[in-house]
PDB file of C-alpha atoms in Angstrom:
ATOM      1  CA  UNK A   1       0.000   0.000   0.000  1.00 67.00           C
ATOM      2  CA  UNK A   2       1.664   3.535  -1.054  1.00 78.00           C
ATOM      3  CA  UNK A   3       2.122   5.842   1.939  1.00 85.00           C
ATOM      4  CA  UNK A   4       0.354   8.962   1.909  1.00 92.00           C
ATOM      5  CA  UNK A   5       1.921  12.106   0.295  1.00 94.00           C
ATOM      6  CA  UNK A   6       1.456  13.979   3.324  1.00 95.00           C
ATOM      7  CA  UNK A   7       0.647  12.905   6.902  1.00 96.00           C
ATOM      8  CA  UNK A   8       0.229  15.225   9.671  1.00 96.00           C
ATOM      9  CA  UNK A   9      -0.484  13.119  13.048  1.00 96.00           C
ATOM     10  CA  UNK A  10      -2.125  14.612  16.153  1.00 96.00           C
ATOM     11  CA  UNK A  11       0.243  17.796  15.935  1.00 96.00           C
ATOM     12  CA  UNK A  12       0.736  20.429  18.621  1.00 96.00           C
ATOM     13  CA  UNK A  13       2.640  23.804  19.056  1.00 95.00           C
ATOM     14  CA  UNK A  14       3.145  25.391  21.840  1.00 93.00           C
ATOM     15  CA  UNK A  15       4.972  28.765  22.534  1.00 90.00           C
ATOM     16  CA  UNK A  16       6.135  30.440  25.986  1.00 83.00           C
ATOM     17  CA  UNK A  17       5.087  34.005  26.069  1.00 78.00           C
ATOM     18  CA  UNK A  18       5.922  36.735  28.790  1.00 73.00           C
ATOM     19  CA  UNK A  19       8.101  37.368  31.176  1.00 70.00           C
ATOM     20  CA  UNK A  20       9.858  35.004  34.357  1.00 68.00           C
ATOM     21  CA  UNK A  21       7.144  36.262  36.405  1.00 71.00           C
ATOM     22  CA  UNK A  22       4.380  36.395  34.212  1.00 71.00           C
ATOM     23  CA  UNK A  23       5.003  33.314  31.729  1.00 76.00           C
ATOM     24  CA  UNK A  24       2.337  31.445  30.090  1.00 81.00           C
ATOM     25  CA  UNK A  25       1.828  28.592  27.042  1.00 85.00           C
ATOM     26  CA  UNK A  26       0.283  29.608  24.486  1.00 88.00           C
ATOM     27  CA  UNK A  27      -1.355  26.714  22.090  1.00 89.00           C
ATOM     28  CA  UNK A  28      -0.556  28.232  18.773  1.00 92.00           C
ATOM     29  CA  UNK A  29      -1.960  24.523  17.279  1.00 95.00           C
ATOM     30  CA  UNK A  30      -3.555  21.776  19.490  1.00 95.00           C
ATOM     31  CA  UNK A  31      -3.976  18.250  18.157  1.00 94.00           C
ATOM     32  CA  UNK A  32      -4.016  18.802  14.251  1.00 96.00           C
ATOM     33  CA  UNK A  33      -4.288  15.781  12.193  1.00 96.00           C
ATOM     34  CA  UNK A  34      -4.958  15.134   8.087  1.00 97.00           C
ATOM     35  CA  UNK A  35      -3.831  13.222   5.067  1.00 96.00           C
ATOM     36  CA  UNK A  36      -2.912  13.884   1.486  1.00 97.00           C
ATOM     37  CA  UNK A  37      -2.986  11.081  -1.168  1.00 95.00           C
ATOM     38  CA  UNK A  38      -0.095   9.852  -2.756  1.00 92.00           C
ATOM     39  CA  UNK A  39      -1.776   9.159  -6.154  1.00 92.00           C
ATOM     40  CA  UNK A  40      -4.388  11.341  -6.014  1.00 93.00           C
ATOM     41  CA  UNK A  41      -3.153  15.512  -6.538  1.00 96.00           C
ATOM     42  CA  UNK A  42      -5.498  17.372  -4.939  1.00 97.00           C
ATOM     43  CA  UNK A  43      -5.590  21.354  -3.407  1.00 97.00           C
ATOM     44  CA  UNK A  44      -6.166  20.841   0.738  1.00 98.00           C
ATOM     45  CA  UNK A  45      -7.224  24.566   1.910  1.00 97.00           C
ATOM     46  CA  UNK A  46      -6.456  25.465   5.770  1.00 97.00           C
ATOM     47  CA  UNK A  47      -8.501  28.267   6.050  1.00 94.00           C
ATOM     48  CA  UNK A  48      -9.292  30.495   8.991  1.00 90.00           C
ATOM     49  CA  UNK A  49      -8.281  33.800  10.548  1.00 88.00           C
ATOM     50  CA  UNK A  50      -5.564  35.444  11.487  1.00 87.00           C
ATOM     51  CA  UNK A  51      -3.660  33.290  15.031  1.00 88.00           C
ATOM     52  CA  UNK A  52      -6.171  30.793  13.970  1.00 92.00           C
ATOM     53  CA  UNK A  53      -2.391  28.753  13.662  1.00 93.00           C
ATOM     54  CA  UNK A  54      -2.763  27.840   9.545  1.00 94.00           C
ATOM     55  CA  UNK A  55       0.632  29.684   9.340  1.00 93.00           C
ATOM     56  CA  UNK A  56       2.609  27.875  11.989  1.00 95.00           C
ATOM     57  CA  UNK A  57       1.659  24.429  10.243  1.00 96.00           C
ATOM     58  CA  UNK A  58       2.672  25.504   6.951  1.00 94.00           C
ATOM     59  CA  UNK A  59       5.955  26.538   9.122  1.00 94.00           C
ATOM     60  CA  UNK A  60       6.185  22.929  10.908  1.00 94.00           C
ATOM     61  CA  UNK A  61       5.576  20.906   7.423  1.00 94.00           C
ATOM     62  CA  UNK A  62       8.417  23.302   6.066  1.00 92.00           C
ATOM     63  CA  UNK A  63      10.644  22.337   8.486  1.00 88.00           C
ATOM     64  CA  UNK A  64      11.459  26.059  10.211  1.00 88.00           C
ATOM     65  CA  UNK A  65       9.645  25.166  13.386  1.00 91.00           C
ATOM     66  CA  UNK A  66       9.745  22.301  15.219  1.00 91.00           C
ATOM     67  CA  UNK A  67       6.133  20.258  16.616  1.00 93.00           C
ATOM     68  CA  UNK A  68       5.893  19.970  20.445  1.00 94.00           C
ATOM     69  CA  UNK A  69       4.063  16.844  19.872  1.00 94.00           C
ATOM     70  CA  UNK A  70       2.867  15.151  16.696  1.00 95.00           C
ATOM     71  CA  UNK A  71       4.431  14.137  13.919  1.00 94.00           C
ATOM     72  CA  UNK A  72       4.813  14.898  10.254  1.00 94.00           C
ATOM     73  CA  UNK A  73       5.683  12.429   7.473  1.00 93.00           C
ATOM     74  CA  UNK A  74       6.354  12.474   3.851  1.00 91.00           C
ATOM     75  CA  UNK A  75       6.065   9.381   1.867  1.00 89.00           C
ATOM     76  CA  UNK A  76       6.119   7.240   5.025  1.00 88.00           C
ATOM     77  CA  UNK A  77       9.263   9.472   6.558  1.00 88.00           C
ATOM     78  CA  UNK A  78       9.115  11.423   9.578  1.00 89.00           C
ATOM     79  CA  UNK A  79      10.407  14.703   8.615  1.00 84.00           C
ATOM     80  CA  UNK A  80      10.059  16.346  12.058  1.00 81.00           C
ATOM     81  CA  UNK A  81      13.838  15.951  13.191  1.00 76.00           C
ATOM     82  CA  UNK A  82      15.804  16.078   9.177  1.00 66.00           C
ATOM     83  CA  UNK A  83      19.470  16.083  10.705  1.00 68.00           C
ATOM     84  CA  UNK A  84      21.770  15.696   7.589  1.00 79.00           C
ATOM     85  CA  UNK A  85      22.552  17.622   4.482  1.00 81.00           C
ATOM     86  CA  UNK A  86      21.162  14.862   2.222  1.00 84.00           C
ATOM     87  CA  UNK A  87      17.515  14.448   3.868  1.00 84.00           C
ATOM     88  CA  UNK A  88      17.022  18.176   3.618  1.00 85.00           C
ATOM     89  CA  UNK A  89      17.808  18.317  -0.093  1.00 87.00           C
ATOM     90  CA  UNK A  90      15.963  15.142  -0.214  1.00 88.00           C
ATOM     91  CA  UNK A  91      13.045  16.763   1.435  1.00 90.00           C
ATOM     92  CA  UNK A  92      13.296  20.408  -0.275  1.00 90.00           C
ATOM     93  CA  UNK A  93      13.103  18.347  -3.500  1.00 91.00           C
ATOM     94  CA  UNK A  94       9.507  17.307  -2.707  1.00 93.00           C
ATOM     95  CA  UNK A  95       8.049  19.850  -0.836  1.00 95.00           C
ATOM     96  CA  UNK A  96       8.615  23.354  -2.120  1.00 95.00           C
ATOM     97  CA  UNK A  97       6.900  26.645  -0.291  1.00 95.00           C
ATOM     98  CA  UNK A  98       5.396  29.320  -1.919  1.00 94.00           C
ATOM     99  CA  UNK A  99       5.551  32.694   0.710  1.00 90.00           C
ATOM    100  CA  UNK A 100       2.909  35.716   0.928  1.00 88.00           C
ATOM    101  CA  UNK A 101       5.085  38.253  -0.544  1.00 88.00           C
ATOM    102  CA  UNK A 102       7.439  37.602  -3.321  1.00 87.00           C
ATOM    103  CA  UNK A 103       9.730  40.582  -2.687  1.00 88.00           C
ATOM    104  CA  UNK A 104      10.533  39.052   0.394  1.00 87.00           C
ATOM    105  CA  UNK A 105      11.510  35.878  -1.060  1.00 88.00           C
ATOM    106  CA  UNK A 106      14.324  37.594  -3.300  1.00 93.00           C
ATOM    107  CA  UNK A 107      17.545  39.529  -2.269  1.00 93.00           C
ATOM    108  CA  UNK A 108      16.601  42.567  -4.251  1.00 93.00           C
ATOM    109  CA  UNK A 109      20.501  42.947  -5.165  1.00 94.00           C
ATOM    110  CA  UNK A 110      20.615  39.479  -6.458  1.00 95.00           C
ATOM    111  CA  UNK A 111      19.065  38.564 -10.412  1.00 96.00           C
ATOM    112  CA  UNK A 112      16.372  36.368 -10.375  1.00 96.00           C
ATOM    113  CA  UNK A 113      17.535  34.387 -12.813  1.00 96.00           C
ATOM    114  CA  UNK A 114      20.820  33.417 -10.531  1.00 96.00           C
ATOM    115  CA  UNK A 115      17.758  31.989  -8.177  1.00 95.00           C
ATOM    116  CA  UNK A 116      16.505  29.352 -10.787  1.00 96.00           C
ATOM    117  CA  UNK A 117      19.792  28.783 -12.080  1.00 96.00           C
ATOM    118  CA  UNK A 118      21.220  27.726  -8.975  1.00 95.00           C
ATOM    119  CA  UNK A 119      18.100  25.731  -7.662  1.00 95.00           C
ATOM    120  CA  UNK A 120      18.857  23.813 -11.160  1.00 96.00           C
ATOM    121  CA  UNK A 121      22.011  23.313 -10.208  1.00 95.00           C
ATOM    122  CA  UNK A 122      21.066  22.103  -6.390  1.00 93.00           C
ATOM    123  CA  UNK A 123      18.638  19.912  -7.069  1.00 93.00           C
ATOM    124  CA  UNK A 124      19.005  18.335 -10.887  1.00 93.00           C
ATOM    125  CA  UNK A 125      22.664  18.596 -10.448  1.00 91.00           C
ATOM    126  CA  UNK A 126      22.544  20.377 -14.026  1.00 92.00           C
ATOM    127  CA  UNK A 127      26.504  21.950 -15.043  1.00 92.00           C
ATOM    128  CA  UNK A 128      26.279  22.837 -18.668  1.00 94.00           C
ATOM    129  CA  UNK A 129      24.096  25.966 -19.826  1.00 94.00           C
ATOM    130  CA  UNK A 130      21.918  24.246 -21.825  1.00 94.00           C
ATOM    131  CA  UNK A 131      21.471  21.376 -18.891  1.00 95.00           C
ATOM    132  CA  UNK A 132      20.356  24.713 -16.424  1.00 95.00           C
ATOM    133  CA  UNK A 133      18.225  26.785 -19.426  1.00 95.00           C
ATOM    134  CA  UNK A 134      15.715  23.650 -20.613  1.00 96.00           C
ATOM    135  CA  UNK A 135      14.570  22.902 -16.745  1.00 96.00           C
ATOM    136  CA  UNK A 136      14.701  26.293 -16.314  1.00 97.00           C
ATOM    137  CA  UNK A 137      12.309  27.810 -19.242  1.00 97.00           C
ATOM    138  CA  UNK A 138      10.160  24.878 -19.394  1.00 96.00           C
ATOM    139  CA  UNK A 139       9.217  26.014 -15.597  1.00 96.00           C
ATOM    140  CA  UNK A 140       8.757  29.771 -16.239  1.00 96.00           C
ATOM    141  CA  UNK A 141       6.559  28.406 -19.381  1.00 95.00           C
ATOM    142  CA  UNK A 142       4.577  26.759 -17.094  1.00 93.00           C
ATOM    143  CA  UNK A 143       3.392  30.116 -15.354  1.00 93.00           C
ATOM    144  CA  UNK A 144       3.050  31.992 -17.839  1.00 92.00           C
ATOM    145  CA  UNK A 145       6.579  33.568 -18.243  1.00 94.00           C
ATOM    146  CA  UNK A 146       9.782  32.978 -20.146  1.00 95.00           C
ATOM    147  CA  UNK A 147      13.678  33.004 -19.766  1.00 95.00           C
ATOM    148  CA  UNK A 148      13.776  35.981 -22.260  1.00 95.00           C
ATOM    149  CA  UNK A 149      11.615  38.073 -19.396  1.00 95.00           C
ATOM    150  CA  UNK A 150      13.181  37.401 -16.445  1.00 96.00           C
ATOM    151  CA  UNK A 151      16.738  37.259 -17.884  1.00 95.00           C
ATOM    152  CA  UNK A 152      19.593  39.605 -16.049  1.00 95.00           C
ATOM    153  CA  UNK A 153      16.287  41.367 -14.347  1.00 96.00           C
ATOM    154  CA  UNK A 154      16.173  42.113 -10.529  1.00 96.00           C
ATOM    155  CA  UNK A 155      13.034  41.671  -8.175  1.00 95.00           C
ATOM    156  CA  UNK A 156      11.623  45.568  -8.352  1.00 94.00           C
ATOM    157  CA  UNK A 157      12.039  44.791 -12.454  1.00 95.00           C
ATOM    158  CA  UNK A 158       9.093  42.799 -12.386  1.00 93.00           C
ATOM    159  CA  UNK A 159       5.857  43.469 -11.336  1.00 89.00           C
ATOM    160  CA  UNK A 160       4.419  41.455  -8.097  1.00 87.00           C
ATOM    161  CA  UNK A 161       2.760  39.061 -10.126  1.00 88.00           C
ATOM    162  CA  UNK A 162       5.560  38.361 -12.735  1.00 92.00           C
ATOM    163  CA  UNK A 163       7.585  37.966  -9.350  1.00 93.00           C
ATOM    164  CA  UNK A 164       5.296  35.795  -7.431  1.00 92.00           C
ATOM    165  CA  UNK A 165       4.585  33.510 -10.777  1.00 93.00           C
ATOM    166  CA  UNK A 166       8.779  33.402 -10.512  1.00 95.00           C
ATOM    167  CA  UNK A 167       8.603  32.243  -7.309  1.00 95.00           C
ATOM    168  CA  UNK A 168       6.297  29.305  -8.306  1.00 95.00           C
ATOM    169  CA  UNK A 169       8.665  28.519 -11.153  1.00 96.00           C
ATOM    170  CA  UNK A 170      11.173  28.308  -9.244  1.00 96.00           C
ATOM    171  CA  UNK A 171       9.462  25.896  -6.910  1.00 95.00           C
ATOM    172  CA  UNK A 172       8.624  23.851  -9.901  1.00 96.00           C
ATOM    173  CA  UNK A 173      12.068  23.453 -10.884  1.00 96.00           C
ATOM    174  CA  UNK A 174      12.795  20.538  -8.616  1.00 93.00           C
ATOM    175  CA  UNK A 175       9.589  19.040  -9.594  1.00 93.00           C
ATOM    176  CA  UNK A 176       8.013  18.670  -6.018  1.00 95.00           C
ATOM    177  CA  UNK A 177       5.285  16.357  -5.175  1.00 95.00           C
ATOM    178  CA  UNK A 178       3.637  19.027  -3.457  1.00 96.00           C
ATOM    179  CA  UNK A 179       3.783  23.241  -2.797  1.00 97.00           C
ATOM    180  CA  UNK A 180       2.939  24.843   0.503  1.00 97.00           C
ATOM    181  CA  UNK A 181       1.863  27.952  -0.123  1.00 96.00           C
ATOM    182  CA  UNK A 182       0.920  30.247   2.500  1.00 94.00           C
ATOM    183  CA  UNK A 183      -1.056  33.356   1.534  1.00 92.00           C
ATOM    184  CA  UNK A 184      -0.091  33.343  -1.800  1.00 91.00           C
ATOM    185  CA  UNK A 185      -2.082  36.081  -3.688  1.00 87.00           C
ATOM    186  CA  UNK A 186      -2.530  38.228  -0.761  1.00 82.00           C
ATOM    187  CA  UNK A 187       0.097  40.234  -1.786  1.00 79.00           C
ATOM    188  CA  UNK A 188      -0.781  40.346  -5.606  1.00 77.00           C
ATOM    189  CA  UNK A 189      -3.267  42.699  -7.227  1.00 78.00           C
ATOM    190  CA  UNK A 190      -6.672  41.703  -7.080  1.00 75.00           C
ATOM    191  CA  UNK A 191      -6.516  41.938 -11.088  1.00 73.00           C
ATOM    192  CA  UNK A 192      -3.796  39.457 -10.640  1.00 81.00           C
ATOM    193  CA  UNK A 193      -5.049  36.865  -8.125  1.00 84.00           C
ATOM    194  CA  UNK A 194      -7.588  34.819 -10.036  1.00 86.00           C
ATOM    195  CA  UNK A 195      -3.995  34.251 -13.012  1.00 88.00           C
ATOM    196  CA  UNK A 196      -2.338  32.407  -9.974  1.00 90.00           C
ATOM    197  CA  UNK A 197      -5.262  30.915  -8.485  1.00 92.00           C
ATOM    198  CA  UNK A 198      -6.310  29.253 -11.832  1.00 92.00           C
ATOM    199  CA  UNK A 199      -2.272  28.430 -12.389  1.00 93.00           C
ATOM    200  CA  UNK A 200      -2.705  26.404  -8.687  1.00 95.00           C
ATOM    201  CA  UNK A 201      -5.376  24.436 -10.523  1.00 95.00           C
ATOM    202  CA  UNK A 202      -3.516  23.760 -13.845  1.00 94.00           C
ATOM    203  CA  UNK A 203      -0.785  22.475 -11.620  1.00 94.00           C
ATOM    204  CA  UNK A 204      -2.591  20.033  -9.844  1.00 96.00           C
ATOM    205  CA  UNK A 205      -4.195  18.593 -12.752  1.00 94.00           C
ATOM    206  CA  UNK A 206      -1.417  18.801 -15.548  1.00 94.00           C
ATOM    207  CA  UNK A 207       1.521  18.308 -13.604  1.00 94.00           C
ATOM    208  CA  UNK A 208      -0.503  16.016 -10.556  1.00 95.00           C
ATOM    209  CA  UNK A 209       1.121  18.240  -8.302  1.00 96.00           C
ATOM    210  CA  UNK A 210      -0.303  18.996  -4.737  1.00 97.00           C
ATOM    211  CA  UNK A 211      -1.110  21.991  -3.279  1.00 97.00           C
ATOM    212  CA  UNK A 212      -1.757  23.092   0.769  1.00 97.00           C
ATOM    213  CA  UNK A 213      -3.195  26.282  -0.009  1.00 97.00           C
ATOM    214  CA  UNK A 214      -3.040  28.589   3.319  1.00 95.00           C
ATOM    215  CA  UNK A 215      -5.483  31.185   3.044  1.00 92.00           C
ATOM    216  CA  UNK A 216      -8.088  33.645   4.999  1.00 88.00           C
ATOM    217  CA  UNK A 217      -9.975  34.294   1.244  1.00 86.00           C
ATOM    218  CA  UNK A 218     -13.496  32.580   1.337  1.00 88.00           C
ATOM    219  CA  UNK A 219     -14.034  33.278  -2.435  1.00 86.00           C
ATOM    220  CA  UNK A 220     -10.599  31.610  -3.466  1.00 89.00           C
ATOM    221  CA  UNK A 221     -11.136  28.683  -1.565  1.00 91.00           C
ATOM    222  CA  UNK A 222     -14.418  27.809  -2.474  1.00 91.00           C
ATOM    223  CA  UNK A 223     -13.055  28.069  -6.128  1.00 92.00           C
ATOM    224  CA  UNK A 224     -10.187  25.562  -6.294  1.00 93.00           C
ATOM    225  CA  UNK A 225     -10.026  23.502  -3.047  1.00 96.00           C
ATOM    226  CA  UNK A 226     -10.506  20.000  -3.204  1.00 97.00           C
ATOM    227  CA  UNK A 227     -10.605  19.494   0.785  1.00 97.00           C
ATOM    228  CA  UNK A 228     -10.234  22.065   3.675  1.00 96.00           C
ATOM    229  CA  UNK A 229     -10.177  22.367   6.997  1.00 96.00           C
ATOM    230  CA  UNK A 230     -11.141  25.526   9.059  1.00 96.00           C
ATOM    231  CA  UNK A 231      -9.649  26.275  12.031  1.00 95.00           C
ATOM    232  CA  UNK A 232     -10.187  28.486  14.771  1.00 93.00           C
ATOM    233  CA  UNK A 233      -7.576  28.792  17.878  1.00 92.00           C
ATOM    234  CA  UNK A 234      -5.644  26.281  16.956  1.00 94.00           C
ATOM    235  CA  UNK A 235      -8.100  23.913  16.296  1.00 95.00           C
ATOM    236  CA  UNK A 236      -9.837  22.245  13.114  1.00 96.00           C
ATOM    237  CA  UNK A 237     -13.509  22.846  14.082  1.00 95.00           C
ATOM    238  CA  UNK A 238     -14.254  21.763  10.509  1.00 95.00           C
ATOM    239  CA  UNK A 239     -13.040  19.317   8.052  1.00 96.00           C
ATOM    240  CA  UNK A 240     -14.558  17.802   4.770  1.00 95.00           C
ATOM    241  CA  UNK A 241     -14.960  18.293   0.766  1.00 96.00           C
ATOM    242  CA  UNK A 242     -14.881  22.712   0.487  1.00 94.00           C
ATOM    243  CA  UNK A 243     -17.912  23.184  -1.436  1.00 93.00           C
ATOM    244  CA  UNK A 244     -20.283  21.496   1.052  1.00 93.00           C
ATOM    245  CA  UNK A 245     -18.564  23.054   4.076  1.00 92.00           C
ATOM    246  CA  UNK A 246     -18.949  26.131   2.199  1.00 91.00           C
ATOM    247  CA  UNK A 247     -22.439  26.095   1.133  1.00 90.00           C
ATOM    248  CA  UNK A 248     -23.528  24.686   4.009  1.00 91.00           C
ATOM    249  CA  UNK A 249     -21.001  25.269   7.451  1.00 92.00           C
ATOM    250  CA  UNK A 250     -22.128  23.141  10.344  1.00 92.00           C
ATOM    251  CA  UNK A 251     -19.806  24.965  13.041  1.00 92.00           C
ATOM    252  CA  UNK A 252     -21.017  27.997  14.455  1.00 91.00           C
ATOM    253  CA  UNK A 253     -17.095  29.158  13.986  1.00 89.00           C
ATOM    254  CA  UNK A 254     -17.473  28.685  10.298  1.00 89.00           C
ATOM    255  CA  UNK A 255     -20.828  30.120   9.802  1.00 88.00           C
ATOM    256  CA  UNK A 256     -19.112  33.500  11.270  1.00 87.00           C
ATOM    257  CA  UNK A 257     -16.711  32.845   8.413  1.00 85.00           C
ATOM    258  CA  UNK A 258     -19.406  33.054   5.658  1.00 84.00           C
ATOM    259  CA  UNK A 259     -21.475  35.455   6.929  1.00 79.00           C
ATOM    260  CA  UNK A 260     -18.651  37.722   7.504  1.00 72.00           C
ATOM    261  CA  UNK A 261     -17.211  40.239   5.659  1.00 44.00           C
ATOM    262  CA  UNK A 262     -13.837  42.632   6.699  1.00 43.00           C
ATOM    263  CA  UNK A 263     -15.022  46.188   7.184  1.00 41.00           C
ATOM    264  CA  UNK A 264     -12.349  48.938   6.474  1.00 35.00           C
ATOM    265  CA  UNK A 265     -12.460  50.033  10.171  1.00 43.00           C
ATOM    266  CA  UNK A 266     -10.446  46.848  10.612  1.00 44.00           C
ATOM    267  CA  UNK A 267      -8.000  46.928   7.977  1.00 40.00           C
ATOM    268  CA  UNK A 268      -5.049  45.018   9.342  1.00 46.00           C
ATOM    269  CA  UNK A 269      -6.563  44.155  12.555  1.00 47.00           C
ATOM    270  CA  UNK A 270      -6.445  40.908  11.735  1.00 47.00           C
ATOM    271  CA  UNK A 271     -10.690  40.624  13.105  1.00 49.00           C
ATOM    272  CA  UNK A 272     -13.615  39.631  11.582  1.00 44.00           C
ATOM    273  CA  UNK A 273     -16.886  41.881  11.961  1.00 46.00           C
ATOM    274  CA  UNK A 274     -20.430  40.384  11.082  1.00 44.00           C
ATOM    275  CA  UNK A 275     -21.760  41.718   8.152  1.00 44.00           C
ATOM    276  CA  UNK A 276     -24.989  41.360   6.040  1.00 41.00           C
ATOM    277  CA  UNK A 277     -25.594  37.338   5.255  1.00 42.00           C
ATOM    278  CA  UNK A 278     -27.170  37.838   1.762  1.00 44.00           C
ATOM    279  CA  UNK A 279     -24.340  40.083   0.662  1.00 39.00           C
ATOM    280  CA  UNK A 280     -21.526  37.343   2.020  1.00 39.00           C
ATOM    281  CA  UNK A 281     -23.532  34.631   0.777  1.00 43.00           C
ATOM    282  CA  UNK A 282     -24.200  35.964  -2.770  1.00 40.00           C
ATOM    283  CA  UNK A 283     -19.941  36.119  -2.497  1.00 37.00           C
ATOM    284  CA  UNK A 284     -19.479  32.541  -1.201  1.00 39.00           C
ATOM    285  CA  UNK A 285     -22.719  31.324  -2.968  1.00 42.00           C
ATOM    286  CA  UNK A 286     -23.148  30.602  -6.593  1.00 39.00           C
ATOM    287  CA  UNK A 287     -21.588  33.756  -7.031  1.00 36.00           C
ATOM    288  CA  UNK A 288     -18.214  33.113  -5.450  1.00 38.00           C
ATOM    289  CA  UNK A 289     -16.156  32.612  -9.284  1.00 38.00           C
ATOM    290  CA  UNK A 290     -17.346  36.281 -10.565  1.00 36.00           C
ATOM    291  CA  UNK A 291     -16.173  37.509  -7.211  1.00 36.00           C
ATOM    292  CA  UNK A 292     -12.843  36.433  -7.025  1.00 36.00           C
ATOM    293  CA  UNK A 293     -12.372  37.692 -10.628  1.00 35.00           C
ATOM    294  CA  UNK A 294     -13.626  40.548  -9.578  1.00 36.00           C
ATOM    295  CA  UNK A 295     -11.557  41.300  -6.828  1.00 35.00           C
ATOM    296  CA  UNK A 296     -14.599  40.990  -4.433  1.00 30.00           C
ATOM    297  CA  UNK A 297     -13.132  38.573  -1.976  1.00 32.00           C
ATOM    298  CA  UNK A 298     -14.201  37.989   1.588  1.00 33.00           C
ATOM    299  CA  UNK A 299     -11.183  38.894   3.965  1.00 31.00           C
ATOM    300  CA  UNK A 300     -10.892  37.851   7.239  1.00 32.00           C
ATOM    301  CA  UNK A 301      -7.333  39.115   8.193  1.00 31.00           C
TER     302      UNK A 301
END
């Protein structure tokens, strides 16, 4: 029987906040636990508000923080404790992230194409030109871009789309099994987002590549997720197919969700504010597509 893709197993962070007198834990995740298929690509959506913890698990399957209980495999592998050079190539190989803002992700004094070049080089061991170019342009053609575009061109050359579909291309390079990506249009122009939302969706089903997609955008999710979980506090207080959840939330947490839109008092706030239920459900609803083209999208941090 093939081992699942992904397999996150009862997992729990926990932080230490304040001072010696005042210190406290603080259960950034409590007890997470789900499964993505081997041999079936799919896009698994962990959805929820901001410190609703979504972030720190796309940090733990990444490898930059560490579980205080649980345990994450790939293909079979716990991944939790990689030690040598060789399992965290081996690992980088097949599980590439995708961050919120793509001029982050670049030294702005460094070319872009240096970036895919040496990930080439990393990971496919290619030495001659042509063995780095032909990986190389055959990713950028797969969003969208070329070699010829992003050639001798630094990060503020390009716009934030051009720079976040880099970013993905680069990611592809390696030809992972499966992309985290953690906020990734929030950054991009609304004109922009649905480009890389429907690129997410040609990768799963052309190149049967995986996707956790980390968001707080209703509209998005409804739109290409496979699977989701919402979570609220740390916990998943709803898992299932997303169009059902969706249409139809059980949890009183996740009803909030739908019914909520992000005023502009609370712009960066990171809270959600009840808001009419027709209006967010015409969003979410049948109408959800048109929205997110439309830049419409319900925000919840």
């Amino acid at each position: 029987m093939t081992a699942p893709l992904i397999e996150v197993r009862d997992v729990h962070q926990v932080f230490a906040t304040g001072g010696v007198l005042s210190r406290r834990r603080e259960h950034a995740v409590n007890g997470v636990s789900f499964t993505l298929a081997a041999d079936v690509p799919e896009i698994f959506t962990i959805i929820g508000e901001s410190g609703s913890g979504k972030t720190t698990i796309a940090r733990m399957i990444l490898g930059s923080e560490v579980p205080t209980r649980g345990e994450i495999l790939v293909a079979g592998r716990d991944v939790t404790h990689r030690r040598s050079r060789a399992e965290r190539l081996a690992f980088m190989a097949r599980v590439q992230p995708i961050f919120q803002n793509p001029f982050e992700a670049f030294n702005p004094l460094k070319r872009v194409d240096r970036y895919l070049e040496i990930t080439a080089r990393r990971f496919l061991r290619a030495r001659t030109r042509a063995e780095i170019e032909r990986p190389v342009e055959e990713a950028l053609v797969n969003v969208g871009l070329s070699l010829q575009e992003v050639r001798r061109r630094y990060p503020h050359e390009l716009s934030g789309g051009q720079l976040q579909r880099t970013a993905i291309a680069r990611a592809l390079i390696c030809q992972p099994s499966v992309i985290v990506a953690d906020e990734p249009v929030s950054m991009v122009d609304a004109s922009l987002r649905m480009s890389i939302v429907n690129l997410f969706k040609r990768l799963r089903g052309e190149l049967g590549v995986s996707i956790i997609y980390i968001t707080h955008d209703l509209a998005t999710a409804y739109y290409i997720s496979d699977r989701l979980i919402v979570m609220q506090k740390g916990h998943v207080v709803e898992a299932g197919p997303a169009r059902p959840i969706l249409d139809a939330p059980m949890h009183p947490y996740s009803q909030l969700l739908k019914r909520s839109v992000l005023s502009i008092d609370d712009v960066g706030s990171g809270q959600i504010r009840a808001a009419d239920r027709a209006a967010a459900d015409a969003i979410i609803g049948q109408g959800a597509l048109q929205a997110a083209a439309d830049g419409r999208l319900v925000r919840m941090a």
